[in-house]
PDB file of N, CA and C in Angstrom:
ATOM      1  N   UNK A 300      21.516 129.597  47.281  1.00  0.00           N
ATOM      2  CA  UNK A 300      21.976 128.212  47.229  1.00  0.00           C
ATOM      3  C   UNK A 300      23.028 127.993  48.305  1.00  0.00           C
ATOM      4  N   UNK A 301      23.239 126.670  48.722  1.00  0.00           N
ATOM      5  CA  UNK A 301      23.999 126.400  49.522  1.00  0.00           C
ATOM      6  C   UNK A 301      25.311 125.630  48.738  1.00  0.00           C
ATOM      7  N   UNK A 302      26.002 125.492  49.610  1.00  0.00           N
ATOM      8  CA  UNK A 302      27.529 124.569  49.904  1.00  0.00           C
ATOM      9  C   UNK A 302      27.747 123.645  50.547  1.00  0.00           C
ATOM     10  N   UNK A 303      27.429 121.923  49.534  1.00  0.00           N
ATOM     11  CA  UNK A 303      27.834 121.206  50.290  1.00  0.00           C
ATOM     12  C   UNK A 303      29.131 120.352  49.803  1.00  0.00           C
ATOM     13  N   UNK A 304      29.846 119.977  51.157  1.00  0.00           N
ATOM     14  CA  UNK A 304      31.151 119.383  50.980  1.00  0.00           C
ATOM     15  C   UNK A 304      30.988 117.809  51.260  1.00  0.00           C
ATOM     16  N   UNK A 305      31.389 116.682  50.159  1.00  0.00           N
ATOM     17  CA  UNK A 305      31.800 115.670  50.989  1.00  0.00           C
ATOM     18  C   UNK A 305      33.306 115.741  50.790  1.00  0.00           C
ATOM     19  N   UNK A 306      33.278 114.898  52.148  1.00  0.00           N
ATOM     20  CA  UNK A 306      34.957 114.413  51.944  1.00  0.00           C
ATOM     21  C   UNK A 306      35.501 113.183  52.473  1.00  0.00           C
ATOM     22  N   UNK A 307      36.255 112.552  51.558  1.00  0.00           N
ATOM     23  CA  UNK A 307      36.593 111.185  51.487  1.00  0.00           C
ATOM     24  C   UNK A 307      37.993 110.821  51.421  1.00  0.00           C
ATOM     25  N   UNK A 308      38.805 110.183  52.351  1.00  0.00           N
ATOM     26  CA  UNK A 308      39.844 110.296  52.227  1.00  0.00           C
ATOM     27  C   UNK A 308      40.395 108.672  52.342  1.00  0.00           C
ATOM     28  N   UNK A 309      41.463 108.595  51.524  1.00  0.00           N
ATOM     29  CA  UNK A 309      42.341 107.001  51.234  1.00  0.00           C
ATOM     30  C   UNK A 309      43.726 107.670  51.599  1.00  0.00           C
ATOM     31  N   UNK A 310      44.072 107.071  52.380  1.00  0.00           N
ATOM     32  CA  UNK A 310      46.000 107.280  53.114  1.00  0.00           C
ATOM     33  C   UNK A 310      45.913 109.306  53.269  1.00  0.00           C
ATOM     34  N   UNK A 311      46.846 109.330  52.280  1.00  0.00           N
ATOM     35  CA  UNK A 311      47.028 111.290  53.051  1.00  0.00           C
ATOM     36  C   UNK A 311      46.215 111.859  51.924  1.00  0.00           C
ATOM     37  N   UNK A 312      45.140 110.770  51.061  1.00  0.00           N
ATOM     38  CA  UNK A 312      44.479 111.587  49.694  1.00  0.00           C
ATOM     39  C   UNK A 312      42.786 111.855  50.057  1.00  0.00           C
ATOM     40  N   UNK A 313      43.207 112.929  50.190  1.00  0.00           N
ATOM     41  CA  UNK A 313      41.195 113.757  50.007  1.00  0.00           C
ATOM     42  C   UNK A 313      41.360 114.059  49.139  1.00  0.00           C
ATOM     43  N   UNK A 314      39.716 113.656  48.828  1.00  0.00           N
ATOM     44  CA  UNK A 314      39.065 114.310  47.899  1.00  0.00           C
ATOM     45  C   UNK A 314      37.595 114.810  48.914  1.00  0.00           C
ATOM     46  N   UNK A 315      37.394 116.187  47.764  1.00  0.00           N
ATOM     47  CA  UNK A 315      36.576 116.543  48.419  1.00  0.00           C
ATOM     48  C   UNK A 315      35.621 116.704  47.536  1.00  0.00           C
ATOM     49  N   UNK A 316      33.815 116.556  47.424  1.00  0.00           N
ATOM     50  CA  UNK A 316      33.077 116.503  46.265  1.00  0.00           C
ATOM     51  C   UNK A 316      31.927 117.830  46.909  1.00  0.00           C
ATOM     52  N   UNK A 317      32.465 119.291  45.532  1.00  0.00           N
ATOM     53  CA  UNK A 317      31.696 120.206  46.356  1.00  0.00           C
ATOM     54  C   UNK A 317      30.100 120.095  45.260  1.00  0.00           C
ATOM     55  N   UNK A 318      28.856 120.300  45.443  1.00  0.00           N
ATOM     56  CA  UNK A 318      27.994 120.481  44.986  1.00  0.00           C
ATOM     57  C   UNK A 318      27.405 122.155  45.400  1.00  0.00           C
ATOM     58  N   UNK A 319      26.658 122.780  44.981  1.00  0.00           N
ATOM     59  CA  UNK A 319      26.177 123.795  44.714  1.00  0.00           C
ATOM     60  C   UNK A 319      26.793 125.223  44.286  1.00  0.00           C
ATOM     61  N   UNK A 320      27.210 126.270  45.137  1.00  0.00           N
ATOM     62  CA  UNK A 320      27.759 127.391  44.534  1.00  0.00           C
ATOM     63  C   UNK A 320      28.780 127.712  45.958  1.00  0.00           C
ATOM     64  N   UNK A 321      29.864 128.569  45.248  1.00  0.00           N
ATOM     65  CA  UNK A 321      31.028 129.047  46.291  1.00  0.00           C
ATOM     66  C   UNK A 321      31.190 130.293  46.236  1.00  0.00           C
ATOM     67  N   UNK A 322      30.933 130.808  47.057  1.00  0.00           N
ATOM     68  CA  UNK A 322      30.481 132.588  46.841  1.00  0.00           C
ATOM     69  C   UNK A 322      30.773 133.358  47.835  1.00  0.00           C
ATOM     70  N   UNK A 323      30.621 134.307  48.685  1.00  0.00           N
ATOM     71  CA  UNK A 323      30.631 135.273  49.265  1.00  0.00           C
ATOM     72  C   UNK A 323      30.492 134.746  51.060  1.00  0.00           C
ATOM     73  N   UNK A 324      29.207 134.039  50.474  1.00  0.00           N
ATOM     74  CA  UNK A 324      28.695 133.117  51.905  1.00  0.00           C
ATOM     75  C   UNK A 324      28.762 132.083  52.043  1.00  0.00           C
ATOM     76  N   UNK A 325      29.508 131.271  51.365  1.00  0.00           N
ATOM     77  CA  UNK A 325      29.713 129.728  51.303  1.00  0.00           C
ATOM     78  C   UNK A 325      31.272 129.575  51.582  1.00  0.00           C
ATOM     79  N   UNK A 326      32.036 130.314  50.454  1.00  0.00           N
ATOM     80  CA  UNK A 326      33.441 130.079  50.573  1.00  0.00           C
ATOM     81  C   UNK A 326      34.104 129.756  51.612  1.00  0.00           C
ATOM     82  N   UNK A 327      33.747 130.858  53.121  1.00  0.00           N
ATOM     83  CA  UNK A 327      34.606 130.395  54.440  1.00  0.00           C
ATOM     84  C   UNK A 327      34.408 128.876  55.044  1.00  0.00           C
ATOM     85  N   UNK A 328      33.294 128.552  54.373  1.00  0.00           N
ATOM     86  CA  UNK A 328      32.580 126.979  54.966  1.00  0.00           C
ATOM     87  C   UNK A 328      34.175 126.048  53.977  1.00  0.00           C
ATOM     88  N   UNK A 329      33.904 126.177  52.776  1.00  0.00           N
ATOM     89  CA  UNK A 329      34.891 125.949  51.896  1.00  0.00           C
ATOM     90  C   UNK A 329      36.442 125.460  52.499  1.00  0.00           C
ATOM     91  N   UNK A 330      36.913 126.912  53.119  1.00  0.00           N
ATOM     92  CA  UNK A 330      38.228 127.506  53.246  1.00  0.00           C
ATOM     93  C   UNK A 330      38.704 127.007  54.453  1.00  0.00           C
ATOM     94  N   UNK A 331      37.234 126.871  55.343  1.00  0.00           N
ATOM     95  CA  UNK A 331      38.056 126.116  56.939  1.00  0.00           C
ATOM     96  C   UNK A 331      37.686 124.362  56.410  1.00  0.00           C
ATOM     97  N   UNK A 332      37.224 123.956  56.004  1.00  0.00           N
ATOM     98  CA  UNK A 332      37.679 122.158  55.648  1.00  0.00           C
ATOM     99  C   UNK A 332      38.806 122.124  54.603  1.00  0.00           C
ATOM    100  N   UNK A 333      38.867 123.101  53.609  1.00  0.00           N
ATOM    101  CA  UNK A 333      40.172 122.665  52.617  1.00  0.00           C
ATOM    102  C   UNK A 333      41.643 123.585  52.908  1.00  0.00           C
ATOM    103  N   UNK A 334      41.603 124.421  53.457  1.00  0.00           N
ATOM    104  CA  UNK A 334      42.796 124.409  54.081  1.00  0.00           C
ATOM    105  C   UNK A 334      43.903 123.644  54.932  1.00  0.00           C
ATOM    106  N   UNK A 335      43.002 123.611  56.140  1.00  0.00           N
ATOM    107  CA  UNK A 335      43.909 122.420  56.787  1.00  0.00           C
ATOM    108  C   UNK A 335      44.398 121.172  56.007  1.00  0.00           C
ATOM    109  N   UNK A 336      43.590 120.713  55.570  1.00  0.00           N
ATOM    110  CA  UNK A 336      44.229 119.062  54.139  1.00  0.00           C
ATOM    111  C   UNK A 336      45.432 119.701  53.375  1.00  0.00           C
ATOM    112  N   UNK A 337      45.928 121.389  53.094  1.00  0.00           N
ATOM    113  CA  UNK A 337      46.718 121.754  52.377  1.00  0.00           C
ATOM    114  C   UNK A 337      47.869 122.118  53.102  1.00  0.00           C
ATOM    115  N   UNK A 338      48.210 122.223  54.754  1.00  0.00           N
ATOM    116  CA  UNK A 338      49.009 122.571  55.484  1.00  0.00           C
ATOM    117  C   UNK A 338      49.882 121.051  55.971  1.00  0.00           C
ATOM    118  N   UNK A 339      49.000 120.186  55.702  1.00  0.00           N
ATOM    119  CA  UNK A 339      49.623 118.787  56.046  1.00  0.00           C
ATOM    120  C   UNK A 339      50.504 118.032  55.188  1.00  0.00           C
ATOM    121  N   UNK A 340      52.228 118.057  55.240  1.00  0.00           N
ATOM    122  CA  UNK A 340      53.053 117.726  54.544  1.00  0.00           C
ATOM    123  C   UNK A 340      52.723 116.092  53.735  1.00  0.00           C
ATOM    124  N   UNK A 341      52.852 116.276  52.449  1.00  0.00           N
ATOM    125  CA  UNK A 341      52.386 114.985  51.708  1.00  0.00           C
ATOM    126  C   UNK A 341      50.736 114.777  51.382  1.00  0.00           C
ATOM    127  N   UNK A 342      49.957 115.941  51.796  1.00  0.00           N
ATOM    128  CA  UNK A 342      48.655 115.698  51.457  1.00  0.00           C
ATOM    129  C   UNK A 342      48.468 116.033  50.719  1.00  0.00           C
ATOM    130  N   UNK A 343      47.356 114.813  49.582  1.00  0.00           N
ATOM    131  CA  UNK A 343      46.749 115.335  48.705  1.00  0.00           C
ATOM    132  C   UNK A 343      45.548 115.729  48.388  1.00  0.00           C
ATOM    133  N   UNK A 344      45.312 116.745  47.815  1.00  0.00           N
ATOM    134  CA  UNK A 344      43.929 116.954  48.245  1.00  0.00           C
ATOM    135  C   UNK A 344      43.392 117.304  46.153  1.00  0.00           C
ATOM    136  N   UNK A 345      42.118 116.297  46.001  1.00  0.00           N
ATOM    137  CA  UNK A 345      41.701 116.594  44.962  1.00  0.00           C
ATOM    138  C   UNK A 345      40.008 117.052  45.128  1.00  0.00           C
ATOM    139  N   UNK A 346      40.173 118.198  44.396  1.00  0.00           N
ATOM    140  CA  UNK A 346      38.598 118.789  44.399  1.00  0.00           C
ATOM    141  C   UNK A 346      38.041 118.745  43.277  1.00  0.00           C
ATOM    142  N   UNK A 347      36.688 118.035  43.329  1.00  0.00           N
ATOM    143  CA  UNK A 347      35.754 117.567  42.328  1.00  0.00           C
ATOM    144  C   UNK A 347      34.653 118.843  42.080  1.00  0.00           C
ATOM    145  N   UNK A 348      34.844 119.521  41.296  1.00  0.00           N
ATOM    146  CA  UNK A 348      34.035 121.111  41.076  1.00  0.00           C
ATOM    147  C   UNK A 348      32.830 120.598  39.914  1.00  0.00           C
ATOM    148  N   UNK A 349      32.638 119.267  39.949  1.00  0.00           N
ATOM    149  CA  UNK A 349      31.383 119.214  38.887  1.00  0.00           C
ATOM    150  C   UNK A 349      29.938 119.268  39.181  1.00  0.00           C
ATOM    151  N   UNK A 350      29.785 119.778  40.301  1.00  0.00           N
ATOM    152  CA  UNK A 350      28.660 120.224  41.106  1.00  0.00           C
ATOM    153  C   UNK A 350      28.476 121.026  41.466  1.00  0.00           C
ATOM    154  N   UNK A 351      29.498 122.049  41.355  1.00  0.00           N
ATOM    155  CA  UNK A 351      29.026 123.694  41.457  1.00  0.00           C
ATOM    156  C   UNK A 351      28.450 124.446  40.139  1.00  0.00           C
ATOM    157  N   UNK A 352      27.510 125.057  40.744  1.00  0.00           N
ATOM    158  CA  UNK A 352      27.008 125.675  39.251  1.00  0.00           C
ATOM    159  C   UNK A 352      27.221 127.459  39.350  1.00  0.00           C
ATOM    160  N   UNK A 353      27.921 127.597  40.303  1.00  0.00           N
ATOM    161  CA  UNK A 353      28.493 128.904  40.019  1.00  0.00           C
ATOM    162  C   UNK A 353      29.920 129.382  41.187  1.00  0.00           C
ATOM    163  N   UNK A 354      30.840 130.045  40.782  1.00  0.00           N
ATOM    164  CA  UNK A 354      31.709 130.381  41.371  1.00  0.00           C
ATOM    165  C   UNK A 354      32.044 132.126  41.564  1.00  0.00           C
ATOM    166  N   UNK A 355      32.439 132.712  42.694  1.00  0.00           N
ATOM    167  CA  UNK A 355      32.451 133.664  42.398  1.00  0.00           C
ATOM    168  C   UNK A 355      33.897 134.502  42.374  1.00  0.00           C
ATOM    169  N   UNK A 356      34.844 136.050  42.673  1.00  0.00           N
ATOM    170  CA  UNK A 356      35.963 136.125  43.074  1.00  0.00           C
ATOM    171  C   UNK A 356      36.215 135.633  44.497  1.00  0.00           C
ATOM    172  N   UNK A 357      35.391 135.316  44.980  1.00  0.00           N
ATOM    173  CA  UNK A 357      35.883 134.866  46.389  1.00  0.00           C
ATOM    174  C   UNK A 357      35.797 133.640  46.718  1.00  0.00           C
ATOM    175  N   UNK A 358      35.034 132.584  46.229  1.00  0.00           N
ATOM    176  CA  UNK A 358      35.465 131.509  45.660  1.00  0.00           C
ATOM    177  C   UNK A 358      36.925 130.914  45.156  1.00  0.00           C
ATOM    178  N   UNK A 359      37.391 131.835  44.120  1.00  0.00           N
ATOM    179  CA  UNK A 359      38.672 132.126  43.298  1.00  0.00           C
ATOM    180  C   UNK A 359      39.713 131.870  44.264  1.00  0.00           C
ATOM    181  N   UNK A 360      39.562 133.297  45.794  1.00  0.00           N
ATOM    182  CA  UNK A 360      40.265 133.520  46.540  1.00  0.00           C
ATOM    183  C   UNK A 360      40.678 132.189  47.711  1.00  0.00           C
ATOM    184  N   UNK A 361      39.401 131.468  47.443  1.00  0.00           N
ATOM    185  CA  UNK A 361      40.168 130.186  48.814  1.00  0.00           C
ATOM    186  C   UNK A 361      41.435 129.506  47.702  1.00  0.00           C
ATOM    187  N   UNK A 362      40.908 129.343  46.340  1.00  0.00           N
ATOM    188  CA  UNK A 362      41.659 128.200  45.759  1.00  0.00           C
ATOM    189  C   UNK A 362      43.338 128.600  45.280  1.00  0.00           C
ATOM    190  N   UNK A 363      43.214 130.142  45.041  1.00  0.00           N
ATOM    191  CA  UNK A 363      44.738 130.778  45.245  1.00  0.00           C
ATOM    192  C   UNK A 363      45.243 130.478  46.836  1.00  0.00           C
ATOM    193  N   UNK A 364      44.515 130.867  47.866  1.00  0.00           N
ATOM    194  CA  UNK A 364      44.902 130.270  48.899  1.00  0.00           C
ATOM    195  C   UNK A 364      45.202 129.037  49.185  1.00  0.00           C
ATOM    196  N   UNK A 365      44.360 128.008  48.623  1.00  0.00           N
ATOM    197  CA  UNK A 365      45.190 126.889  49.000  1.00  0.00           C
ATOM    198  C   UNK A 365      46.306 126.300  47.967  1.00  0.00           C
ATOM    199  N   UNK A 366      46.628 126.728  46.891  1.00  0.00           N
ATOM    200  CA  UNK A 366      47.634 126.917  46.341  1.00  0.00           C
ATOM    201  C   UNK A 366      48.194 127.120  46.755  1.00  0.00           C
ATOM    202  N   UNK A 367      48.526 128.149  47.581  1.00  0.00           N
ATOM    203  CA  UNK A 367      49.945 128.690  48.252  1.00  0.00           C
ATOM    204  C   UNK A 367      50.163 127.977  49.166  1.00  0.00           C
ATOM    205  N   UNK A 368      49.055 127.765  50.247  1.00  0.00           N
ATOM    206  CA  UNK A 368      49.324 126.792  51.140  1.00  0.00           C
ATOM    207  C   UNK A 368      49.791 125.306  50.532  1.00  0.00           C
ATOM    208  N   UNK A 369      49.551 124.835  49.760  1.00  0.00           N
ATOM    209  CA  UNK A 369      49.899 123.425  49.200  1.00  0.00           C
ATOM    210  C   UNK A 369      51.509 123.816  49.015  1.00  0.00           C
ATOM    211  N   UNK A 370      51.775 124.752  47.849  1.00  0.00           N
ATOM    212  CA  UNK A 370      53.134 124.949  47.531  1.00  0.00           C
ATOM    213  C   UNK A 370      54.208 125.188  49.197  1.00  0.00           C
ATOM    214  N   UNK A 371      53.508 126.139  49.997  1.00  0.00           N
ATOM    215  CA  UNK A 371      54.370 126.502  51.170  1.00  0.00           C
ATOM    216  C   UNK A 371      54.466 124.895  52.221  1.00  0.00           C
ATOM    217  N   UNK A 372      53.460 124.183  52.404  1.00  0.00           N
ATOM    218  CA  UNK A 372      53.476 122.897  52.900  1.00  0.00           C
ATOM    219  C   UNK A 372      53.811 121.832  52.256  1.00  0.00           C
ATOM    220  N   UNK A 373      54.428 121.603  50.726  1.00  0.00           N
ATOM    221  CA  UNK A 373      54.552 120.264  50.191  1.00  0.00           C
ATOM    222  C   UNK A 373      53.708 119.505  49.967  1.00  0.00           C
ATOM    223  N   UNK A 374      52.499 119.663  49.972  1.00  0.00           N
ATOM    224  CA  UNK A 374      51.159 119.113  49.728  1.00  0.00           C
ATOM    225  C   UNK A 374      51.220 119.253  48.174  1.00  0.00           C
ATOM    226  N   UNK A 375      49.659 118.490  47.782  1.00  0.00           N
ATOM    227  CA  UNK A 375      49.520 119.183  46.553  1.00  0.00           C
ATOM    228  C   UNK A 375      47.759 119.085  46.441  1.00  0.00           C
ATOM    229  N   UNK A 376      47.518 119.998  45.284  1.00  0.00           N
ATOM    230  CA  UNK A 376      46.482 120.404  45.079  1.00  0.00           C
ATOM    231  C   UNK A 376      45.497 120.288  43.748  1.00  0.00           C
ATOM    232  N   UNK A 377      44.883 119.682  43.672  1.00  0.00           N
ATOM    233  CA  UNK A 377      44.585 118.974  42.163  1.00  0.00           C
ATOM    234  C   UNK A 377      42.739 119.554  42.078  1.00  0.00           C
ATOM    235  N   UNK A 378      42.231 120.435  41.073  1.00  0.00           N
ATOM    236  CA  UNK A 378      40.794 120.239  40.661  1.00  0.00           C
ATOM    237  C   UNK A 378      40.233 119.482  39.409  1.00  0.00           C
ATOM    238  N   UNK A 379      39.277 118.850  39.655  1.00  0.00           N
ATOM    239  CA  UNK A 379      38.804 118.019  38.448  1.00  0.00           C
ATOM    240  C   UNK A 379      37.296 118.324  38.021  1.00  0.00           C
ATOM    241  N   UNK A 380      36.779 118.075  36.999  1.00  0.00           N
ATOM    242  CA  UNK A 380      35.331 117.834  36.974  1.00  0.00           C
ATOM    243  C   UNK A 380      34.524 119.286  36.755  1.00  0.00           C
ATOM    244  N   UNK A 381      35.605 120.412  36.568  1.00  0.00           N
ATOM    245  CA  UNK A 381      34.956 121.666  36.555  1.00  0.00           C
ATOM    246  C   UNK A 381      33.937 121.590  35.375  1.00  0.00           C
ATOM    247  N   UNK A 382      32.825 122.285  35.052  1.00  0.00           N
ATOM    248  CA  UNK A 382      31.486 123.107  33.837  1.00  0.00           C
ATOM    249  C   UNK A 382      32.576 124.016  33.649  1.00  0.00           C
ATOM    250  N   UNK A 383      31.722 123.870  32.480  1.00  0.00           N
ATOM    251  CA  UNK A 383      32.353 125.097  31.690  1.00  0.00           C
ATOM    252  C   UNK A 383      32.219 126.284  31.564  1.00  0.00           C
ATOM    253  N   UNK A 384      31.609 126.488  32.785  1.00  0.00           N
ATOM    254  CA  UNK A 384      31.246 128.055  33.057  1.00  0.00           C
ATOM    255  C   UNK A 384      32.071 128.254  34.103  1.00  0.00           C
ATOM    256  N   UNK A 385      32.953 127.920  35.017  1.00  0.00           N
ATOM    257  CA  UNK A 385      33.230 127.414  36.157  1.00  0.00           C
ATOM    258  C   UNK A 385      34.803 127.571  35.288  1.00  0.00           C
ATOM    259  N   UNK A 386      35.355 126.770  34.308  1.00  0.00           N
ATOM    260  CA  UNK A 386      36.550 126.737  33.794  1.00  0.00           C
ATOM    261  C   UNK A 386      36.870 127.925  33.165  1.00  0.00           C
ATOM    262  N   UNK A 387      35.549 128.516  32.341  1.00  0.00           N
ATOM    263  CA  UNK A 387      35.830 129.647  31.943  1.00  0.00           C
ATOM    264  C   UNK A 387      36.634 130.951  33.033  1.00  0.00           C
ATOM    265  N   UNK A 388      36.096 130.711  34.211  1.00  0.00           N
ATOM    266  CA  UNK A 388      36.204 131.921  35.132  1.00  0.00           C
ATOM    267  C   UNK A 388      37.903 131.949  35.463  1.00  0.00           C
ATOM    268  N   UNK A 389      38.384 130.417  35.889  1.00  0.00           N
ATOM    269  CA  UNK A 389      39.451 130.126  35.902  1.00  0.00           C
ATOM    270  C   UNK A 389      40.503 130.209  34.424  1.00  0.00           C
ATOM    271  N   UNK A 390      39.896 130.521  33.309  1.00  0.00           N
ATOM    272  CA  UNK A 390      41.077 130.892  32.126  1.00  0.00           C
ATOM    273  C   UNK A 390      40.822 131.960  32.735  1.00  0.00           C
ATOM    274  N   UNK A 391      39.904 133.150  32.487  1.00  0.00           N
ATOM    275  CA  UNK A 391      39.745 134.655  32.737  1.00  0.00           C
ATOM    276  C   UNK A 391      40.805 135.308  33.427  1.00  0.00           C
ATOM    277  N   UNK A 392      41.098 134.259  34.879  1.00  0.00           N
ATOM    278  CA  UNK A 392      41.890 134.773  35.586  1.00  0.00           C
ATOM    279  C   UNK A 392      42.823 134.731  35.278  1.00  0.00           C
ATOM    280  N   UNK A 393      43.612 133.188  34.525  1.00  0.00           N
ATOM    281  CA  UNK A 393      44.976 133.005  34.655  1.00  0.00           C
ATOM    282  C   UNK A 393      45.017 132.098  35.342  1.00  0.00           C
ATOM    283  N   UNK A 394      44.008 131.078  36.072  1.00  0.00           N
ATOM    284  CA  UNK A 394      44.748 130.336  37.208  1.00  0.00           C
ATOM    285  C   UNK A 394      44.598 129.020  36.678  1.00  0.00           C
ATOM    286  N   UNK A 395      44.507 129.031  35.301  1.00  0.00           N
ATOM    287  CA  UNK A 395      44.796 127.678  34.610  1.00  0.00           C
ATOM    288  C   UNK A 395      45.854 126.548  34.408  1.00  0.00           C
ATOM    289  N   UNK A 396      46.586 128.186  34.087  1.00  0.00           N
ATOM    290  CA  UNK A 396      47.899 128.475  34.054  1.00  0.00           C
ATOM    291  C   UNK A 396      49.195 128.137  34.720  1.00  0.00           C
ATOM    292  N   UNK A 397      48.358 128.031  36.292  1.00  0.00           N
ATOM    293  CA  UNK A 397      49.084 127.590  37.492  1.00  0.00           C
ATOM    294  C   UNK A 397      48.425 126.199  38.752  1.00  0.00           C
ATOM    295  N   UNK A 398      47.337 126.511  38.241  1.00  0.00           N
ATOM    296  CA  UNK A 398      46.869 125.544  38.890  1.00  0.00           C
ATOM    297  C   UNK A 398      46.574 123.965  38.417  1.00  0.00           C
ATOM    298  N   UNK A 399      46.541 122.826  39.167  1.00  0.00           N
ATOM    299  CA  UNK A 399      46.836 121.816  38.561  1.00  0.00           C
ATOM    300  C   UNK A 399      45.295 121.416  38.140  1.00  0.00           C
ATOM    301  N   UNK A 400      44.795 121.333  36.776  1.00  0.00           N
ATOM    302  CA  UNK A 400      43.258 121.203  36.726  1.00  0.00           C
ATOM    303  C   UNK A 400      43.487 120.128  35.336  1.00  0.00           C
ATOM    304  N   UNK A 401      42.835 119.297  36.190  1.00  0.00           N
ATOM    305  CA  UNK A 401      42.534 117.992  35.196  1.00  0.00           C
ATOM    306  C   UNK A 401      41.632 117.908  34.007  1.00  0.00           C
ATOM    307  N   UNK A 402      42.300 117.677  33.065  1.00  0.00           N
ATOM    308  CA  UNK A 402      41.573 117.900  31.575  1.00  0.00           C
ATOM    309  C   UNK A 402      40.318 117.211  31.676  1.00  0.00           C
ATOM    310  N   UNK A 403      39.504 117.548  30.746  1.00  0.00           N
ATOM    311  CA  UNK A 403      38.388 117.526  30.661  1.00  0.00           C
ATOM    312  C   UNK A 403      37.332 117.765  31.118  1.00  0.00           C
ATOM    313  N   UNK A 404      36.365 118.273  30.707  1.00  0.00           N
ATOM    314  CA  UNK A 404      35.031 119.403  31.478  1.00  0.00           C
ATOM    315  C   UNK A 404      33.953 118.449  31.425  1.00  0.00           C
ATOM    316  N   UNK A 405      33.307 118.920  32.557  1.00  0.00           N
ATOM    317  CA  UNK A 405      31.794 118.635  32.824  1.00  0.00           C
ATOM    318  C   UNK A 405      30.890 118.786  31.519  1.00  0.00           C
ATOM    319  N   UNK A 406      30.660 117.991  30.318  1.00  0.00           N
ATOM    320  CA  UNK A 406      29.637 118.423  29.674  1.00  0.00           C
ATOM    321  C   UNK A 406      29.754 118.844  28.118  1.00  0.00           C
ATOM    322  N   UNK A 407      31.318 118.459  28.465  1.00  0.00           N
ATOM    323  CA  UNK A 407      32.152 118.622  27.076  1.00  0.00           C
ATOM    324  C   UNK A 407      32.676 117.221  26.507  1.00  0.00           C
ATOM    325  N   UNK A 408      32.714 116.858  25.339  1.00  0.00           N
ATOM    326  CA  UNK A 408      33.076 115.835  24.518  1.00  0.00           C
ATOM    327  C   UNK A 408      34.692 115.900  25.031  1.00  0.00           C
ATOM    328  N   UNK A 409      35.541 114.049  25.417  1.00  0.00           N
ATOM    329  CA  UNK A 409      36.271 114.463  25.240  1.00  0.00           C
ATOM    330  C   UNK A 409      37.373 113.996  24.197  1.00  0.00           C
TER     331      UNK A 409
END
C-alpha cells in the first residue's frame, strides 16, 4: 500500500489528511512534508490519521519526531481521526500520554 498526503493550509494552520499506511517505506515521504510545518515558529499543524489503516514503529518514529520538533520550534502538533487499531498502537507506547490527540476514534460511538 501506498501513502498519500493532502495538505491544506488556512494562515500558519495545516492540516494534513494522510490515507493509506505509514511504514518502513512510506514514513520518509511522511517525515520530509511534516517536518518542516513543525520547525516554523507558530505553526500549526493538525494530522487527520482516519485513513490509515495501519501504522508501524517507524511510523511512531516521525510523530515523536515531530513532537520534538514542534516543542523545540513553538509550533504545535495536534492528531485527530485515528481507528482504533492505530490508537491502540499509540496507548501501547505511551504517546497518548504526551501527545496532543483529539478525542474520539474513527468508528467508535461517541
Amino acid at each position: 500500500m501506498n501513502l498519500q498526503i493532502n495538505q491544506e493550509q488556512i494562515n500558519e494552520t495545516f492540516e494534513l489528511n494522510l490515507t493509506g499506511e505509514v511504514d518502513a517505506y512510506t514514513a520518509p515521504k511522511l517525515k520530509e512534508v511534516m517536518l518542516p510545518l513543525t520547525e516554523k515558529q507558530g505553526n500549526i499543524v493538525i494530522v487527520n490519521l482516519s485513513g490509515i489503516e495501519y501504522m508501524d514503529s517507524t511510523g511512531l518514529g516521525i510523530f515523536v519526531g515531530a513532537l520534538k520538533s514542534s516543542k523545540a520550534n513553538n509550533s504545535s502538533l495536534k492528531l485527530r481521526g485515528m481507528t482504533e487499531r492505530v490508537k491502540r498502537i499509540f496507548e501501547i507506547t505511551g504517546l497518548t500520554e504526551v501527545m496532543d490527540i483529539e478525542s474520539g476514534v474513527k468508528g467508535e460511538a461517541l
